mmCIF file of C-alpha atoms in Angstrom:
data_model
loop_
_atom_site.group_PDB
_atom_site.id
_atom_site.type_symbol
_atom_site.label_atom_id
_atom_site.label_comp_id
_atom_site.label_asym_id
_atom_site.label_seq_id
_atom_site.Cartn_x
_atom_site.Cartn_y
_atom_site.Cartn_z
ATOM 1 C CA PHE B 246 -18.888 -20.975 -5.579
ATOM 2 C CA PHE B 247 -18.134 -24.462 -6.228
ATOM 3 C CA PHE B 248 -14.754 -25.761 -8.254
ATOM 4 C CA GLN B 249 -14.402 -29.424 -9.061
ATOM 5 C CA ALA B 250 -10.590 -30.490 -7.894
ATOM 6 C CA GLU B 251 -9.364 -33.706 -9.748
ATOM 7 C CA ASP B 252 -6.167 -33.736 -7.566
ATOM 8 C CA GLY B 253 -8.475 -33.285 -4.333
ATOM 9 C CA ILE B 254 -7.649 -35.106 -1.081
ATOM 10 C CA ARG B 255 -8.741 -39.136 -1.883
ATOM 11 C CA ASP B 256 -8.780 -42.239 -0.113
ATOM 12 C CA TYR B 257 -10.107 -45.742 -0.488
ATOM 13 C CA LYS B 258 -13.232 -44.698 -0.148
ATOM 14 C CA VAL B 259 -13.762 -41.680 -2.056
ATOM 15 C CA THR B 260 -14.298 -42.079 -6.200
ATOM 16 C CA GLY B 261 -14.777 -39.833 -9.321
ATOM 17 C CA VAL B 262 -14.241 -36.289 -8.843
ATOM 18 C CA GLN B 263 -14.986 -33.893 -5.411
ATOM 19 C CA THR B 264 -16.111 -30.601 -5.289
ATOM 20 C CA CYS B 265 -15.315 -28.225 -2.495
ATOM 21 C CA ALA B 266 -16.885 -24.858 -1.243
ATOM 22 C CA LEU B 267 -14.472 -21.756 -0.771
ATOM 23 C CA PRO B 268 -15.599 -18.497 0.105
ATOM 24 C CA ILE B 269 -14.325 -15.899 -2.245
ATOM 25 C CA TYR B 270 -13.166 -12.186 -0.887
ATOM 26 C CA GLU B 271 -13.219 -9.397 -3.158
ATOM 27 C CA ARG B 272 -11.452 -7.099 -0.565
ATOM 28 C CA SER B 273 -7.734 -7.043 -0.303
ATOM 29 C CA LEU B 274 -5.669 -7.910 2.722
ATOM 30 C CA GLU B 275 -4.325 -4.229 3.642
ATOM 31 C CA GLU B 276 -8.637 -3.346 2.877
ATOM 32 C CA LEU B 277 -9.417 -5.805 5.728
ATOM 33 C CA GLU B 278 -6.372 -4.771 7.748
ATOM 34 C CA SER B 279 -7.371 -1.315 7.290
ATOM 35 C CA GLU B 280 -10.849 -2.094 8.675
ATOM 36 C CA ALA B 281 -9.776 -4.385 11.365
ATOM 37 C CA GLY B 282 -7.549 -1.289 12.714
ATOM 38 C CA GLU B 283 -10.110 1.649 12.398
ATOM 39 C CA SER B 284 -11.660 0.858 15.396
ATOM 40 C CA ARG B 285 -8.302 1.085 17.260
ATOM 41 C CA ALA B 286 -6.939 4.047 18.742
ATOM 42 C CA ALA B 287 -3.947 6.013 17.212
ATOM 43 C CA THR B 288 -0.427 4.359 17.358
ATOM 44 C CA PRO B 289 1.967 6.751 18.955
ATOM 45 C CA GLU B 290 3.659 6.185 15.262
ATOM 46 C CA VAL B 291 0.863 7.398 13.671
ATOM 47 C CA LEU B 292 0.364 10.333 16.170
ATOM 48 C CA GLU B 293 4.050 11.425 15.054
ATOM 49 C CA VAL B 294 3.545 11.198 11.308
ATOM 50 C CA ARG B 295 0.561 13.338 12.003
ATOM 51 C CA GLU B 296 2.708 15.671 13.287
ATOM 52 C CA LEU B 297 5.155 15.532 10.416
ATOM 53 C CA LEU B 298 2.997 15.419 7.785
ATOM 54 C CA LYS B 299 -0.218 17.579 9.146
ATOM 55 C CA GLY B 300 -1.657 19.800 6.647
ATOM 56 C CA GLN B 301 0.924 18.251 3.739
ATOM 57 C CA ARG B 302 0.175 16.690 0.589
ATOM 58 C CA MET B 303 1.041 12.865 0.092
ATOM 59 C CA ALA B 304 1.083 10.499 -3.039
ATOM 60 C CA LEU B 305 1.521 6.824 -2.642
ATOM 61 C CA VAL B 306 2.383 4.673 -5.959
ATOM 62 C CA GLY B 307 0.762 1.596 -6.225
ATOM 63 C CA GLY B 308 -2.254 -0.597 -6.153
ATOM 64 C CA VAL B 309 -5.764 0.785 -7.287
ATOM 65 C CA PRO B 310 -7.318 3.647 -5.314
ATOM 66 C CA ARG B 311 -9.736 2.997 -2.863
ATOM 67 C CA SER B 312 -12.089 5.539 -0.955
ATOM 68 C CA GLY B 313 -12.108 3.575 2.370
ATOM 69 C CA PRO B 314 -8.397 3.208 2.759
ATOM 70 C CA LYS B 315 -7.470 6.689 1.116
ATOM 71 C CA GLU B 316 -9.852 8.566 3.546
ATOM 72 C CA ARG B 317 -8.276 6.548 6.871
ATOM 73 C CA ILE B 318 -4.765 7.435 5.303
ATOM 74 C CA GLU B 319 -5.934 10.961 5.014
ATOM 75 C CA GLN B 320 -7.617 11.276 8.601
ATOM 76 C CA ALA B 321 -5.403 9.581 10.306
ATOM 77 C CA PHE B 322 -2.061 11.591 9.195
ATOM 78 C CA GLY B 323 -4.006 15.092 8.948
ATOM 79 C CA LEU B 324 -3.188 15.294 5.155
ATOM 80 C CA ALA B 325 -4.701 17.963 3.107
ATOM 81 C CA HIS B 326 -4.359 15.654 0.364
ATOM 82 C CA LEU B 327 -3.648 12.032 -0.674
ATOM 83 C CA GLU B 328 -2.831 11.332 -4.078
ATOM 84 C CA TRP B 329 -3.123 7.721 -4.648
ATOM 85 C CA ILE B 330 -1.499 6.866 -8.298
ATOM 86 C CA PRO B 331 -2.284 3.633 -9.712
ATOM 87 C CA ALA B 332 0.235 1.667 -10.390
ATOM 88 C CA SER B 333 1.933 -1.813 -11.275
ATOM 89 C CA LYS B 334 4.825 -3.763 -12.609
ATOM 90 C CA ARG B 335 3.261 -3.256 -15.942
ATOM 91 C CA ASP B 336 3.405 0.675 -15.831
ATOM 92 C CA ARG B 337 5.587 2.915 -17.624
ATOM 93 C CA VAL B 338 8.116 5.358 -15.264
ATOM 94 C CA SER B 339 7.813 8.561 -17.477
ATOM 95 C CA ASP B 340 4.035 7.898 -17.463
ATOM 96 C CA LEU B 341 4.231 8.098 -13.638
ATOM 97 C CA GLU B 342 6.218 10.829 -13.248
ATOM 98 C CA PRO B 343 4.231 13.938 -14.058
ATOM 99 C CA LEU B 344 1.792 12.613 -11.434
ATOM 100 C CA LEU B 345 4.608 13.028 -8.527
ATOM 101 C CA LYS B 346 4.704 17.130 -8.653
ATOM 102 C CA ASP B 347 3.143 19.391 -5.941
ATOM 103 C CA VAL B 348 3.273 16.651 -3.145
ATOM 104 C CA ASP B 349 5.673 16.525 -0.051
ATOM 105 C CA LEU B 350 6.256 12.673 0.267
ATOM 106 C CA VAL B 351 5.974 9.967 -2.169
ATOM 107 C CA VAL B 352 5.459 6.220 -0.624
ATOM 108 C CA LEU B 353 6.033 3.649 -3.043
ATOM 109 C CA ILE B 354 4.620 0.437 -2.606
ATOM 110 C CA THR B 355 7.229 -1.618 -3.420
ATOM 111 C CA ARG B 356 5.386 -5.254 -3.560
ATOM 112 C CA ILE B 357 3.026 -3.623 -5.721
ATOM 113 C CA ILE B 358 5.326 -2.079 -8.288
ATOM 114 C CA GLY B 359 8.228 -4.097 -8.084
ATOM 115 C CA HIS B 360 11.527 -3.222 -9.483
ATOM 116 C CA LYS B 361 10.156 0.197 -10.678
ATOM 117 C CA HIS B 362 10.671 1.978 -7.102
ATOM 118 C CA ASN B 363 14.591 2.256 -8.342
ATOM 119 C CA ASP B 364 13.335 4.705 -11.122
ATOM 120 C CA LEU B 365 10.780 6.478 -9.023
ATOM 121 C CA ARG B 366 13.108 7.030 -6.263
ATOM 122 C CA ASP B 367 15.650 8.798 -8.655
ATOM 123 C CA ALA B 368 12.548 10.824 -9.882
ATOM 124 C CA CYS B 369 11.535 11.825 -6.567
ATOM 125 C CA SER B 370 15.525 12.745 -5.861
ATOM 126 C CA ALA B 371 15.565 15.149 -9.001
ATOM 127 C CA ARG B 372 12.470 16.851 -7.877
ATOM 128 C CA ASN B 373 13.759 16.985 -4.198
ATOM 129 C CA ILE B 374 10.553 15.442 -3.054
ATOM 130 C CA PRO B 375 11.255 13.078 -0.094
ATOM 131 C CA TRP B 376 10.086 9.458 -0.671
ATOM 132 C CA VAL B 377 9.547 5.869 1.376
ATOM 133 C CA GLN B 378 9.622 2.976 0.076
ATOM 134 C CA THR B 379 7.885 -0.387 1.655
ATOM 135 C CA ARG B 380 9.308 -3.420 1.979
ATOM 136 C CA LYS B 381 7.676 -6.303 0.042
ATOM 137 C CA ASN B 382 5.562 -7.777 2.090
ATOM 138 C CA CYS B 383 3.931 -4.260 3.312
ATOM 139 C CA GLY B 384 0.653 -2.976 2.116
ATOM 140 C CA TYR B 385 -1.113 0.913 2.786
ATOM 141 C CA GLY B 386 -2.403 0.107 6.197
ATOM 142 C CA VAL B 387 -1.676 3.438 8.390
ATOM 143 C CA ASN B 388 0.301 1.266 10.723
ATOM 144 C CA GLN B 389 2.466 0.026 8.035
ATOM 145 C CA LEU B 390 2.868 2.882 6.321
ATOM 146 C CA ALA B 391 3.517 4.840 9.700
ATOM 147 C CA HIS B 392 6.408 2.872 10.301
ATOM 148 C CA ALA B 393 7.929 3.308 7.202
ATOM 149 C CA ILE B 394 8.014 6.846 6.797
ATOM 150 C CA LEU B 395 9.080 7.122 10.214
ATOM 151 C CA GLN B 396 12.002 4.597 9.906
ATOM 152 C CA GLN B 397 13.111 6.382 6.835
ATOM 153 C CA ARG B 398 12.352 10.047 6.468
ATOM 154 C CA SER B 399 11.188 11.226 9.890
ATOM 155 C CA ARG B 400 14.345 12.994 10.289
ATOM 156 C CA GLN B 401 14.158 14.647 7.107
ATOM 157 C CA LEU B 402 10.236 15.655 7.522
ATOM 158 C CA SER B 403 11.333 17.432 10.513
ATOM 159 C CA GLY B 404 13.614 19.669 9.242
ATOM 160 C CA ALA B 405 16.246 17.823 11.314
ATOM 161 C CA GLU B 406 18.354 17.125 8.092
#
């Protein structure tokens, strides 16, 4: 793929419009990161989360569901099911709330859903569903999710709270 750049790099020997070739990636950073981590052994954090969530149902709110990352998350955490709820900053919270039923944990991908996480946290709390909110720069890689889950909900999920 080519594009024309009129404000490109110029020097006294170059005149006119320059063309540049750049690769276009259709996969997200999270997918590339997920694939890179696929060949590595599970980290201690992932193993700990697996013990906490084995056989449970988790909802991931944000982004566009993709089968590869979804399967990796389910397998890494030993989940009975991962309900990946597509959501963005434009979605209404009232449309997302009914999708939170019958899950044991909700993970909110803050970078993708924006400030809606406040209302979704309230909805989870009202239903007594533990929730985890990722940091703004966090995606849905298995290691990132495991870290967020352990930091925010490990005591509650283990029954210590």
